[in-house]
Coordinates of C-alpha atoms in Angstrom, one line a residue:
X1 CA 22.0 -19.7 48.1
X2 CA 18.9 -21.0 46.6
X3 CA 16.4 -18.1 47.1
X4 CA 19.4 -15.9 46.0
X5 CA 19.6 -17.8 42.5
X6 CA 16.1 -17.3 42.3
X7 CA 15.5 -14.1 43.4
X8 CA 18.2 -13.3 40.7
X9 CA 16.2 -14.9 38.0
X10 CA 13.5 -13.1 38.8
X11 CA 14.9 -9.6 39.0
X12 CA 16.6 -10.1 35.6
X13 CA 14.2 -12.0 33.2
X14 CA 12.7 -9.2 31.8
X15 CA 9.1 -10.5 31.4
X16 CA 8.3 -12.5 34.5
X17 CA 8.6 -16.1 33.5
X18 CA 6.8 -19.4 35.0
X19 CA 9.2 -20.3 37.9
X20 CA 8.0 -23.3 40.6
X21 CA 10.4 -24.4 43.1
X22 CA 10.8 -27.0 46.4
X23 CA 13.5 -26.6 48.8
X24 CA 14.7 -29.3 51.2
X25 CA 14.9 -29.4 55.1
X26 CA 18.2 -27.9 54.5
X27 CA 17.7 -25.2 52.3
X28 CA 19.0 -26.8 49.2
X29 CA 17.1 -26.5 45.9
X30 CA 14.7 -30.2 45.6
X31 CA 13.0 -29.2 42.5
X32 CA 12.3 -26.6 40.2
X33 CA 10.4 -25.9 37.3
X34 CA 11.5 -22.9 34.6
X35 CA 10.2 -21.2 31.3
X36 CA 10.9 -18.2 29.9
X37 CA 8.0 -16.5 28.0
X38 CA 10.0 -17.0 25.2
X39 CA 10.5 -20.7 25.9
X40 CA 6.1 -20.4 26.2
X41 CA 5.9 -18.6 22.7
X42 CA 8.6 -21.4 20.9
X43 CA 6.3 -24.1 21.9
X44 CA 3.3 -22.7 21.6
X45 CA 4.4 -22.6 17.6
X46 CA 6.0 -25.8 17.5
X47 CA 4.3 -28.4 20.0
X48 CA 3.9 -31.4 17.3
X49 CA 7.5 -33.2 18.4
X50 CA 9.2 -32.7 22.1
X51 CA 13.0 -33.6 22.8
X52 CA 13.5 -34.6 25.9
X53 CA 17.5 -34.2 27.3
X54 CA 18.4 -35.5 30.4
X55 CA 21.5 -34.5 32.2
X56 CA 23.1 -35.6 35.7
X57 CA 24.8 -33.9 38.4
X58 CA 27.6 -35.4 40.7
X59 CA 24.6 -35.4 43.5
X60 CA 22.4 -37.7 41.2
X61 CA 19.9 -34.6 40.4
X62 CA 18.8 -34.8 37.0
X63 CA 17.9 -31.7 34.6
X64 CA 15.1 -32.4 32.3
X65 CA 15.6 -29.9 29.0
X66 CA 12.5 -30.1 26.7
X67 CA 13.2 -29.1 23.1
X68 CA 11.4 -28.7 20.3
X69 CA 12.3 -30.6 17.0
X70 CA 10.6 -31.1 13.4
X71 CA 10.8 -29.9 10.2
X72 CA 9.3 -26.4 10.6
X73 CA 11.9 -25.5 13.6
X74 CA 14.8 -23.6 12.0
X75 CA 15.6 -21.9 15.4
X76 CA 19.9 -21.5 15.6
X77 CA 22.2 -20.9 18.1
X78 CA 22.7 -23.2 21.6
X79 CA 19.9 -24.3 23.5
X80 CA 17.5 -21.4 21.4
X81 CA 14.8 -24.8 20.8
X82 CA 14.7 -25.5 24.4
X83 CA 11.6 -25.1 26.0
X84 CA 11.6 -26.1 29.7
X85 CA 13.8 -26.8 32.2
X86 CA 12.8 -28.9 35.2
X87 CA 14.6 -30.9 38.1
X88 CA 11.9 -33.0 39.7
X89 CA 12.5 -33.7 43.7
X90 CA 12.7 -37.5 42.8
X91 CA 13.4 -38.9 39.8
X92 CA 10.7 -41.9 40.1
X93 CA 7.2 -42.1 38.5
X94 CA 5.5 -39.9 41.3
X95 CA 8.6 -37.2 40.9
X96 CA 8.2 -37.4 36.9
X97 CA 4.2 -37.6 36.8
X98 CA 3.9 -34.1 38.7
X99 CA 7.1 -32.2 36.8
X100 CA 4.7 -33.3 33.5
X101 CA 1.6 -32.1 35.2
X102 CA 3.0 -28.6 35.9
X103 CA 4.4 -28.5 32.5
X104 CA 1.0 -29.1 31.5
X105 CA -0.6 -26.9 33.1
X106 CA 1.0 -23.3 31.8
X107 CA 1.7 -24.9 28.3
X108 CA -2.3 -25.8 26.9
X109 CA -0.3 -26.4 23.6
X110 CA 0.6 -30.0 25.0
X111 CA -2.4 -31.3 23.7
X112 CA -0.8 -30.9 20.3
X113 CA 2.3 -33.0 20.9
X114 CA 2.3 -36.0 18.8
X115 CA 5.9 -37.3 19.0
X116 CA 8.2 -37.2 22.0
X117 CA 11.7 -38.3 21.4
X118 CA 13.8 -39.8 24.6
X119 CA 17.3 -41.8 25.1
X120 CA 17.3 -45.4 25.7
X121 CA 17.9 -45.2 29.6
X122 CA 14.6 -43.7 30.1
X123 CA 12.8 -46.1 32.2
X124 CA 9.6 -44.2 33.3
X125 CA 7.7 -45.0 29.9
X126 CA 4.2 -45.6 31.4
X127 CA 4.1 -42.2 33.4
X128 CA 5.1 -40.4 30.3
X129 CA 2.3 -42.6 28.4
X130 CA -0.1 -41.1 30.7
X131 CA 0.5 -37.6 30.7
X132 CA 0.6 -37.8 26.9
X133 CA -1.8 -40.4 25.9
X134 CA -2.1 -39.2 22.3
X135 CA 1.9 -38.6 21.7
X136 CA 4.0 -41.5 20.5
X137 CA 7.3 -41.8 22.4
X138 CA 10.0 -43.1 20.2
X139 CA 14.1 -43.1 20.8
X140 CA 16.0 -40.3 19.0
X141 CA 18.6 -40.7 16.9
X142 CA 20.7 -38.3 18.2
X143 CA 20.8 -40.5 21.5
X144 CA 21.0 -44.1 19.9
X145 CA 23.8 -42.4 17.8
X146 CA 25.6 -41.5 21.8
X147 CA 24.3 -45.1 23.2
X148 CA 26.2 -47.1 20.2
X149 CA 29.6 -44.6 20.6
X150 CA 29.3 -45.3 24.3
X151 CA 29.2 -48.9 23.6
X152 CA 32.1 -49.0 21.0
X153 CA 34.5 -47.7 23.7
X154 CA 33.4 -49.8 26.2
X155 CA 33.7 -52.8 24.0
X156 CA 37.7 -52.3 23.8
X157 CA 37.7 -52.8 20.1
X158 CA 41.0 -52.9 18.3
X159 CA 41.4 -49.7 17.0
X160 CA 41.0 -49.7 13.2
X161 CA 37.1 -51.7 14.0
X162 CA 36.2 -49.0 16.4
X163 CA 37.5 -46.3 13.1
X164 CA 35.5 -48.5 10.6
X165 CA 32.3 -48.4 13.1
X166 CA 32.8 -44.7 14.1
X167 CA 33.1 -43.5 10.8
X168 CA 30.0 -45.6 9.5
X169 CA 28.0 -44.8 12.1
X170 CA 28.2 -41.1 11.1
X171 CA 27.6 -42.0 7.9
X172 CA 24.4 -43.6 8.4
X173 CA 23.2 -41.0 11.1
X174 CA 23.5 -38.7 8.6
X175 CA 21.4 -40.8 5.5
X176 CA 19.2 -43.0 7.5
X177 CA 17.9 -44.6 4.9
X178 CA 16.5 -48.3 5.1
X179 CA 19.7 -49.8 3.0
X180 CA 22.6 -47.6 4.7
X181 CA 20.9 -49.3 8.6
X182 CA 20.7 -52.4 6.9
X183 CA 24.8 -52.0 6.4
X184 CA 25.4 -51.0 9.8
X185 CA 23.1 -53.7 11.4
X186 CA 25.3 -56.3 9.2
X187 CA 28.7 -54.4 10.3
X188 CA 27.9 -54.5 13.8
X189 CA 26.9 -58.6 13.7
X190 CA 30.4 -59.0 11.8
X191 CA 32.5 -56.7 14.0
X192 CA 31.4 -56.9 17.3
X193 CA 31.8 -60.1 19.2
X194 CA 28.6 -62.9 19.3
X195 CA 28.8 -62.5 23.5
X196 CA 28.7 -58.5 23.7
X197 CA 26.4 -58.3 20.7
X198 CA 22.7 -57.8 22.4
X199 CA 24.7 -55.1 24.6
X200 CA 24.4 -52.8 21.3
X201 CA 20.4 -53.6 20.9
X202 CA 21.3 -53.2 17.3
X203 CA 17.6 -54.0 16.3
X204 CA 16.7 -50.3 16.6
X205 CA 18.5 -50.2 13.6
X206 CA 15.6 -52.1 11.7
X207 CA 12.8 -50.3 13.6
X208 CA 11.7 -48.0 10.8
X209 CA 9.4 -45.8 13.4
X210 CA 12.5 -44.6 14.9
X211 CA 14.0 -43.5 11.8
X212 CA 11.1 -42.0 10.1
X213 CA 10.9 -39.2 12.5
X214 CA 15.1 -38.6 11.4
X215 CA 14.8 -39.4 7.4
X216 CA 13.5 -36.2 6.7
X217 CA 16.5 -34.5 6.9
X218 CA 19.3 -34.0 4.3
X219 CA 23.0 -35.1 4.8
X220 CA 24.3 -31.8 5.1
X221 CA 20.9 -31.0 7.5
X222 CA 21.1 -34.4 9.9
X223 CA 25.0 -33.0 10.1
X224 CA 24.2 -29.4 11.5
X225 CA 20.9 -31.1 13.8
X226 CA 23.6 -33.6 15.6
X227 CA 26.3 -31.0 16.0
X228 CA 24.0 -28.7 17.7
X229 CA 22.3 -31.2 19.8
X230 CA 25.9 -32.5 20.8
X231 CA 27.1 -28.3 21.5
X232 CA 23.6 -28.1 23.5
X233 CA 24.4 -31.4 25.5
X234 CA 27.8 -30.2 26.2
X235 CA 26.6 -26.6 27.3
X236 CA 24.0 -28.6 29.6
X237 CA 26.9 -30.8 31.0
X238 CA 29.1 -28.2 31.6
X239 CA 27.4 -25.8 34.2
X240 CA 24.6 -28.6 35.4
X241 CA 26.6 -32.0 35.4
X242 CA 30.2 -31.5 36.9
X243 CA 29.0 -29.6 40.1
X244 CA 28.0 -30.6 42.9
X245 CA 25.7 -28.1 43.8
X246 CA 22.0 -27.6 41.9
X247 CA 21.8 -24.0 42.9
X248 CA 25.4 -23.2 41.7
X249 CA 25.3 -25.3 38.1
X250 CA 21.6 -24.0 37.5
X251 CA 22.9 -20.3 38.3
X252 CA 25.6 -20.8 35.7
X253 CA 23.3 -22.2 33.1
X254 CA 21.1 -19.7 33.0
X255 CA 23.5 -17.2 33.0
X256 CA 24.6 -18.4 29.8
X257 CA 21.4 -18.5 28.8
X258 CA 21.1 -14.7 29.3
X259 CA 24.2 -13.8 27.4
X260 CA 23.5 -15.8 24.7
X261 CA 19.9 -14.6 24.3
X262 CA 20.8 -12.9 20.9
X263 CA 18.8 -16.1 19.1
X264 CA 15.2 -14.6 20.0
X265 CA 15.6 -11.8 17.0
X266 CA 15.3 -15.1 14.7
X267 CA 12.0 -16.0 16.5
X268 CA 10.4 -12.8 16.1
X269 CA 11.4 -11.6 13.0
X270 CA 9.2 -15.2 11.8
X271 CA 12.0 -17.8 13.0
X272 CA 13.4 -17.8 10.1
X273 CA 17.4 -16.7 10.8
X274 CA 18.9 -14.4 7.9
X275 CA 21.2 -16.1 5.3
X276 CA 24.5 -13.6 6.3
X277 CA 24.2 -14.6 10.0
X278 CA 27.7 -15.8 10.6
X279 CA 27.7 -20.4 12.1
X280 CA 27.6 -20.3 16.2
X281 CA 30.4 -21.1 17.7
X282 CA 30.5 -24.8 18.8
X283 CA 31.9 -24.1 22.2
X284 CA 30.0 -22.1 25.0
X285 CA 31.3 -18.8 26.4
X286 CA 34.8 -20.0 29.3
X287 CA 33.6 -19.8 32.9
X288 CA 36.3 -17.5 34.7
X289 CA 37.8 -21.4 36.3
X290 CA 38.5 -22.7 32.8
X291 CA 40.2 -19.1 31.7
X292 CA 42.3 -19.3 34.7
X293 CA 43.4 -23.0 33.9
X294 CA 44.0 -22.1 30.0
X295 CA 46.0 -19.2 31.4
X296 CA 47.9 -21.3 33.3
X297 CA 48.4 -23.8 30.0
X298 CA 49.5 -20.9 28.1
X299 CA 52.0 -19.9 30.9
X300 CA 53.3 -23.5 31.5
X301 CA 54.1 -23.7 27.7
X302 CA 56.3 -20.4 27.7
X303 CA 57.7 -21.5 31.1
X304 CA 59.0 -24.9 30.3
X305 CA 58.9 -25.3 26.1
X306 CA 61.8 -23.4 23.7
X307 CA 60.1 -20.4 21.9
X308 CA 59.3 -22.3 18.6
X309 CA 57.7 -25.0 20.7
X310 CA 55.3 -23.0 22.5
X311 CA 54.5 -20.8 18.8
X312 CA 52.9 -24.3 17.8
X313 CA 51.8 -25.3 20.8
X314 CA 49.7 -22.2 21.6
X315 CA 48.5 -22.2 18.0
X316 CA 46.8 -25.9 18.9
X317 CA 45.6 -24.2 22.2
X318 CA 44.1 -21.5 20.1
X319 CA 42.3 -24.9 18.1
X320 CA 41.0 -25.6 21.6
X321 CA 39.2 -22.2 22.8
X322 CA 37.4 -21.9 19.9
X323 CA 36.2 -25.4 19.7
X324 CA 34.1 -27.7 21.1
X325 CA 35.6 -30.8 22.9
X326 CA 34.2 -33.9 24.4
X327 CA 36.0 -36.3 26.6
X328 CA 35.3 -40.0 27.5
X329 CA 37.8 -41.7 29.6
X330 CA 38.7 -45.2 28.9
X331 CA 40.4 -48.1 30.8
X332 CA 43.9 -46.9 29.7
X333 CA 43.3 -44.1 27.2
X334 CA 41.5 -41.0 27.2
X335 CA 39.0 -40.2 23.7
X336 CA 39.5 -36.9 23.0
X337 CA 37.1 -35.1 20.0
X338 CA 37.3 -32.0 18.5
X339 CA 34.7 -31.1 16.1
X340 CA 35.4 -34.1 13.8
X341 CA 38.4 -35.5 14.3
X342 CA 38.7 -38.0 17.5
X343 CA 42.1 -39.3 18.4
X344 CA 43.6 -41.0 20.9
X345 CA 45.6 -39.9 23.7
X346 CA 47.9 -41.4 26.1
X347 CA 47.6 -39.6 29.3
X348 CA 50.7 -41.5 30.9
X349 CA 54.2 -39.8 30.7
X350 CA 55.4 -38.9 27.8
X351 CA 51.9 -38.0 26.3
X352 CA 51.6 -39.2 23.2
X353 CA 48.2 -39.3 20.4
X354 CA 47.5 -40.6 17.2
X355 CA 47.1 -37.5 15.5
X356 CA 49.5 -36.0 12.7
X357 CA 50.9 -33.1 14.9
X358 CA 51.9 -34.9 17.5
X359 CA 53.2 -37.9 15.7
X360 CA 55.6 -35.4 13.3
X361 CA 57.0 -33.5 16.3
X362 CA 56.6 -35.3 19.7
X363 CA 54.9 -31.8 21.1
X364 CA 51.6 -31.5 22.8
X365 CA 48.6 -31.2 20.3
X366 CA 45.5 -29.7 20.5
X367 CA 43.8 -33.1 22.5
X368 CA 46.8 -33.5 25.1
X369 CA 45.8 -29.6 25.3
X370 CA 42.1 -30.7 26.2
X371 CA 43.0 -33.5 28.4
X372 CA 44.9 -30.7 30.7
X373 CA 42.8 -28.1 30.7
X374 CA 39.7 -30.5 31.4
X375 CA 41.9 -32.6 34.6
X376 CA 43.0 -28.5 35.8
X377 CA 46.9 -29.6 35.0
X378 CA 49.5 -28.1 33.3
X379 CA 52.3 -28.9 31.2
X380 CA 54.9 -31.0 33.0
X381 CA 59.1 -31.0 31.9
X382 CA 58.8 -34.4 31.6
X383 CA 56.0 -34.5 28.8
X384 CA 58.1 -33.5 25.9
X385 CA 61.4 -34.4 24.5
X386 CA 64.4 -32.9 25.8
X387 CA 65.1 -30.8 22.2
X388 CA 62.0 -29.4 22.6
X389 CA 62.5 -28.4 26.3
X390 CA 63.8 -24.3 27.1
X391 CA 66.8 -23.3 25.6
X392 CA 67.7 -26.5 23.7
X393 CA 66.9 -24.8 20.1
X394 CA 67.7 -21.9 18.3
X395 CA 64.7 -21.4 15.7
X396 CA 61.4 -23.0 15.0
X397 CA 63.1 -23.6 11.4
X398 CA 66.0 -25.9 12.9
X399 CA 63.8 -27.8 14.9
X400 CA 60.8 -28.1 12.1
X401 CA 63.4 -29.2 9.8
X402 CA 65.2 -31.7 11.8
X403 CA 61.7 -33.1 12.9
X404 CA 59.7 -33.5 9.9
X405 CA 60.9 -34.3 6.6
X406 CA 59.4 -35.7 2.9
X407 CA 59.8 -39.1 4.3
X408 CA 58.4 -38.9 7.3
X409 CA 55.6 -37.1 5.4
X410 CA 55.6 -40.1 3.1
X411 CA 55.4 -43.0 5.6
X412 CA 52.8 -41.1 7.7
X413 CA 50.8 -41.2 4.0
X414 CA 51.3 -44.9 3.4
X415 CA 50.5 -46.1 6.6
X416 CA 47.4 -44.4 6.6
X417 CA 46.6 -45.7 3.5
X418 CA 47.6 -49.3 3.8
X419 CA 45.5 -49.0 7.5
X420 CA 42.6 -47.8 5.2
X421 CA 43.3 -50.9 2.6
X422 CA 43.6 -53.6 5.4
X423 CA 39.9 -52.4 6.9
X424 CA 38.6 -52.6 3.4
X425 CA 39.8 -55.8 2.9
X426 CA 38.6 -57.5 6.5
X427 CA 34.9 -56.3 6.2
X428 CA 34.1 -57.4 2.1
X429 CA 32.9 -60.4 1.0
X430 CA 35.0 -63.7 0.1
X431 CA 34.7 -62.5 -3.8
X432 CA 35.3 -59.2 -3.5
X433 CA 38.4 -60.1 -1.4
X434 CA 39.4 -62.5 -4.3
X435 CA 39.4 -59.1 -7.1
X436 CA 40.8 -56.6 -4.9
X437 CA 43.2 -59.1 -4.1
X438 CA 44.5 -59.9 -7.6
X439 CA 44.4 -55.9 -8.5
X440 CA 46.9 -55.9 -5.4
X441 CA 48.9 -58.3 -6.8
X442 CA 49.0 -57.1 -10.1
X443 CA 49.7 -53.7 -8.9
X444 CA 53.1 -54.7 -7.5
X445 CA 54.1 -57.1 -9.5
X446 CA 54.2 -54.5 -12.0
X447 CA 55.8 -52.0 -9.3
X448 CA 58.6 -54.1 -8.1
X449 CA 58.2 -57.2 -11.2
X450 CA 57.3 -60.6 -10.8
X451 CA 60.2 -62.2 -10.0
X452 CA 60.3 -60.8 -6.7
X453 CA 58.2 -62.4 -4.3
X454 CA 56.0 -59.4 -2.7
X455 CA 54.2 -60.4 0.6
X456 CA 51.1 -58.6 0.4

C-alpha cells in the first residue's frame, strides 16, 4: 500500500516534486518527506517566518506541516501557505534533527528564516535551536489561543465563566494589544481557581515577544488568519489524525490537496488574490464515508420525524455540510462549534443543547446533527418528542405555532439578558458593582414602584 501511495504521487504531481521516504520491516510507511515545487517556490518568496503544525494519528505518527506566515503572505484558500509535509520515523531529537536536515537541504532559503512559530507541547527546542541557529522560536498565538480553550474545558467551569472566558479570549486574540492581555491575565487570576491556575501558564500573556509577531494584524485580519489556521488544522485532522493507517490518511490528504489546487493562480499571478474571488468554504470537500453517514442522517429524519420536522431539521443539516465543525468531548457533555457559535450538547437521551432552535422546539439542531454524523449514528425514535415523531402533526404551521410563541420568544430574550447582566456584575470592581447596582434598583423601582420590594 505504501509504494502504491507513492507511486500515485508521483505519476500525478505534474512537475516532479521532492519526495523522501522509509518504510518499516513490514512494509508500512516510517517516514516521509514531501514538497511540491509549488510548496519550493512559496517559500522561497516568503522564508522570514515558518509555522510549524503538528498533527497525530491514532498510531502515535505525527505529521509536521510547515507554513509560511507574515505580513507579506496574502496566499488564500486551505493549506495554500503550507510548505512541507514530513513524518519523521521517530519523533525524538535524532528523528526531528534529520526531518530538519532534509528540509534544509532542497530549501537553501532556510538560511533566511528568522522566526519559527510552534505550540506549547513542543518539547524538542534545542534540536530545532540547532538546525536554525539564527531563527527565534516563539509560541504562536493561534496555538496558545487552542492551549487556553483546551484548558477552559478541562477545568469544568460553570458555564457562564467558561462564556465570559471564551468570548474574551477571542476578543483579545483578535486586538493583542498590551492592555486587552493585561485584562485577560487579570480575568484568568479572578476566574479560574488559585490550585489550577499555573495549569493555564497565563504568563505568556505578559510576554510581549510572543505577541509582537501577532499585533500586526488588524481585528477583522487576526479574525480571517485564526479561522483559516483552525479550517487548515481541521483539514489536517481529518484525513491524517483519525486513521489508523499513515499510507491511507496521507493518501487522502493529498488528494485533497490536488483538488483543491485552484489557490496556485493567486501565486503566480504575484500572490496577490483578486478582490471578486468569492471567501473559501470553511469545511473541506466530504470523503465518500461522511456522505454515506449524512445520507443516512437525511434518511433517518424522513424515516422517523413528521414532514415539518424533518423540513427544519434538514435545513440545520444543510447548516452542517457547508460548515466547518469542531468537536471536543467532555466528561458528560459534548462541545460542539460551528463557525462562531459553540453550544452545548447533551449526547444522553433525549438530546438536548443550549442553542435557540433546539430550546424553542425540542428537535435536533444543527450540533446534535454534528455529534451524529461525527460518532456514524443516526437519528433514534426516542430522541425527539412524541408530537414531533411520524404522523403525529398535520402541518409545520400547527406545530411551529403550538411550539413557539411571543412569550417563549420573550423569556428566551430576558434570560439571555439577565445571564449577560449577572456575568457583568460578578467580574467588575466593588465600586462599579455599587453604580450598576443602584441603576438596577432605580430601574425597577420605577418599573414595578417602590413600595414593592424587588429582589434583584
Amino acid at each position: 500500500m505504501a509504494l502504491t501511495m507513492l507511486n500515485e504521487l508521483l505519476i500525478e504531481d505534474p512537475s516532479p516534486p521532492l519526495l523522501l521516504y522509509q518504510l518499516s520491516k513490514t512494509a508500512q510507511l516510517d517516514a516521509l518527506n514531501y514538497q511540491s515545487c509549488f510548496m519550493q517556490g512559496v517559500f522561497a518568496h516568503f522564508p522570514e517566518i515558518l509555522f510549524i503544525h503538528r498533527t497525530y494519528n491514532p498510531r502515535g505518527k505525527v505529521l509536521y506541516t510547515f507554513l509560511v506566515d507574515g505580513p507579506q503572505v496574502q496566499l488564500e484558500g486551505h493549506l495554500a501557505r503550507a510548505v512541507y509535509f514530513a513524518i519523521p520515523a521517530k519523533e525524538d531529537a535524532e528523528g526531528l534533527a534529520h526531518m530538519l536536515q532534509v528540509f534544509k537541504k532542497f530549501n537553501p532559503a532556510w538560511e533566511r528564516v528568522c522566526t519559527i512559530l510552534v505550540d506549547p507541547h513542543f518539547l524538542l527546542l534545542p534540536t530545532l535551536a540547532m538546525e536554525f541557529p539564527t531563527a527565534e522560536v516563539l509560541l504562536s498565538a493561534f496555538h496558545i489561543c487552542k492551549f487556553f480553550q483546551g484548558k477552559f474545558y478541562q477545568l469544568s467551569l460553570e458555564q457562564p465563566v467558561e462564556r465570559v472566558l471564551l468570548t474574551s479570549l477571542q476578543s483579545t486574540m483578535c486586538s493583542a494589544t498590551a492592555g486587552n492581555l493585561r485584562k485577560l491575565y487579570t480575568l484568568l487570576s479572578t476566574c479560574i481557581p488559585p490550585a489550577q491556575l499555573p495549569e493555564l501558564h497565563s504568563h505568556w500573556l505578559l510576554n510581549d515577544r510572543i505577541w509582537l509577531a501577532h499585533r500586526w494584524r488588524s481585528r477583522a485580519e487576526s479574525s480571517h488568519y485564526f479561522q483559516g489556521l483552525e479550517v487548515t488544522a481541521h483539514v489536517l485532522s481529518q484525513f491524517f489524525g483519525t486513521t489508523p493507517s499513515v499510507e491511507k490518511g496521507m493518501t487522502a490528504l493529498f488528494r485533497y490537496l490536488r483538488q483543491n489546487s485552484g489557490d496556485k493562480a493567486s501565486f503566480s499571478l504575484g500572490l496577490s488574490p483578486p478582490n471578486n474571488h468569492p471567501p473559501s468554504d470553511g469545511s473541506p470537500e466530504s470523503p465518500e464515508v461522511e456522505q454515506l453517514v449524512e445520507a443516512r442522517i437525511q434518511y433517518s429524519l424522513n424515516a422517523i420525524c413528521t414532514g415539518p420536522a424533518a423540513q427544519l431539521c434538514l435545513g440545520e443539516l444543510a447548516v452542517v455540510q457547508k460548515s466547518m465543525h469542531l468537536i471536543g468531548s467532555g466528561s458528560e457533555k459534548v462541545n460542539i462549534q460551528i463557525l462562531e457559535d459553540t453550544h452545548r450538547v447533551q449526547p444522553q437521551t433525549p438530546a438536548s443543547c443550549s442553542c435557540y432552535f433546539n430550546q424553542a422546539f425540542r428537535l435536533p439542531c444543527r450540533h446534535i446533527l454534528t455529534m451524529l454524523s461525527a460518532r456514524r449514528q443516526v437519528l433514534q425514535p426516542d430522541m425527539l418528542p412524541a408530537e414531533w415523531t411520524a404522523g403525529s402533526a398535520a402541518s409545520l404551521g400547527d406545530i411551529v405555532g403550538s411550539k413557539w410563541s411571543e412569550t417563549l420568544d420573550k423569556h428566551l430574550a430576558v434570560a439571555l439578558l439577565t445571564e449577560e447582566v449577572g456575568q457583568l456584575l460578578q467580574h467588575c470592581s466593588q465600586e462599579e458593582f455599587e453604580r450598576r447596582y443602584s441603576t438596577l434598583r432605580e430601574l425597577a423601582d420605577s418599573w414595578i414602584g417602590p413600595y414593592e420590594q424587588v429582589q434583584l
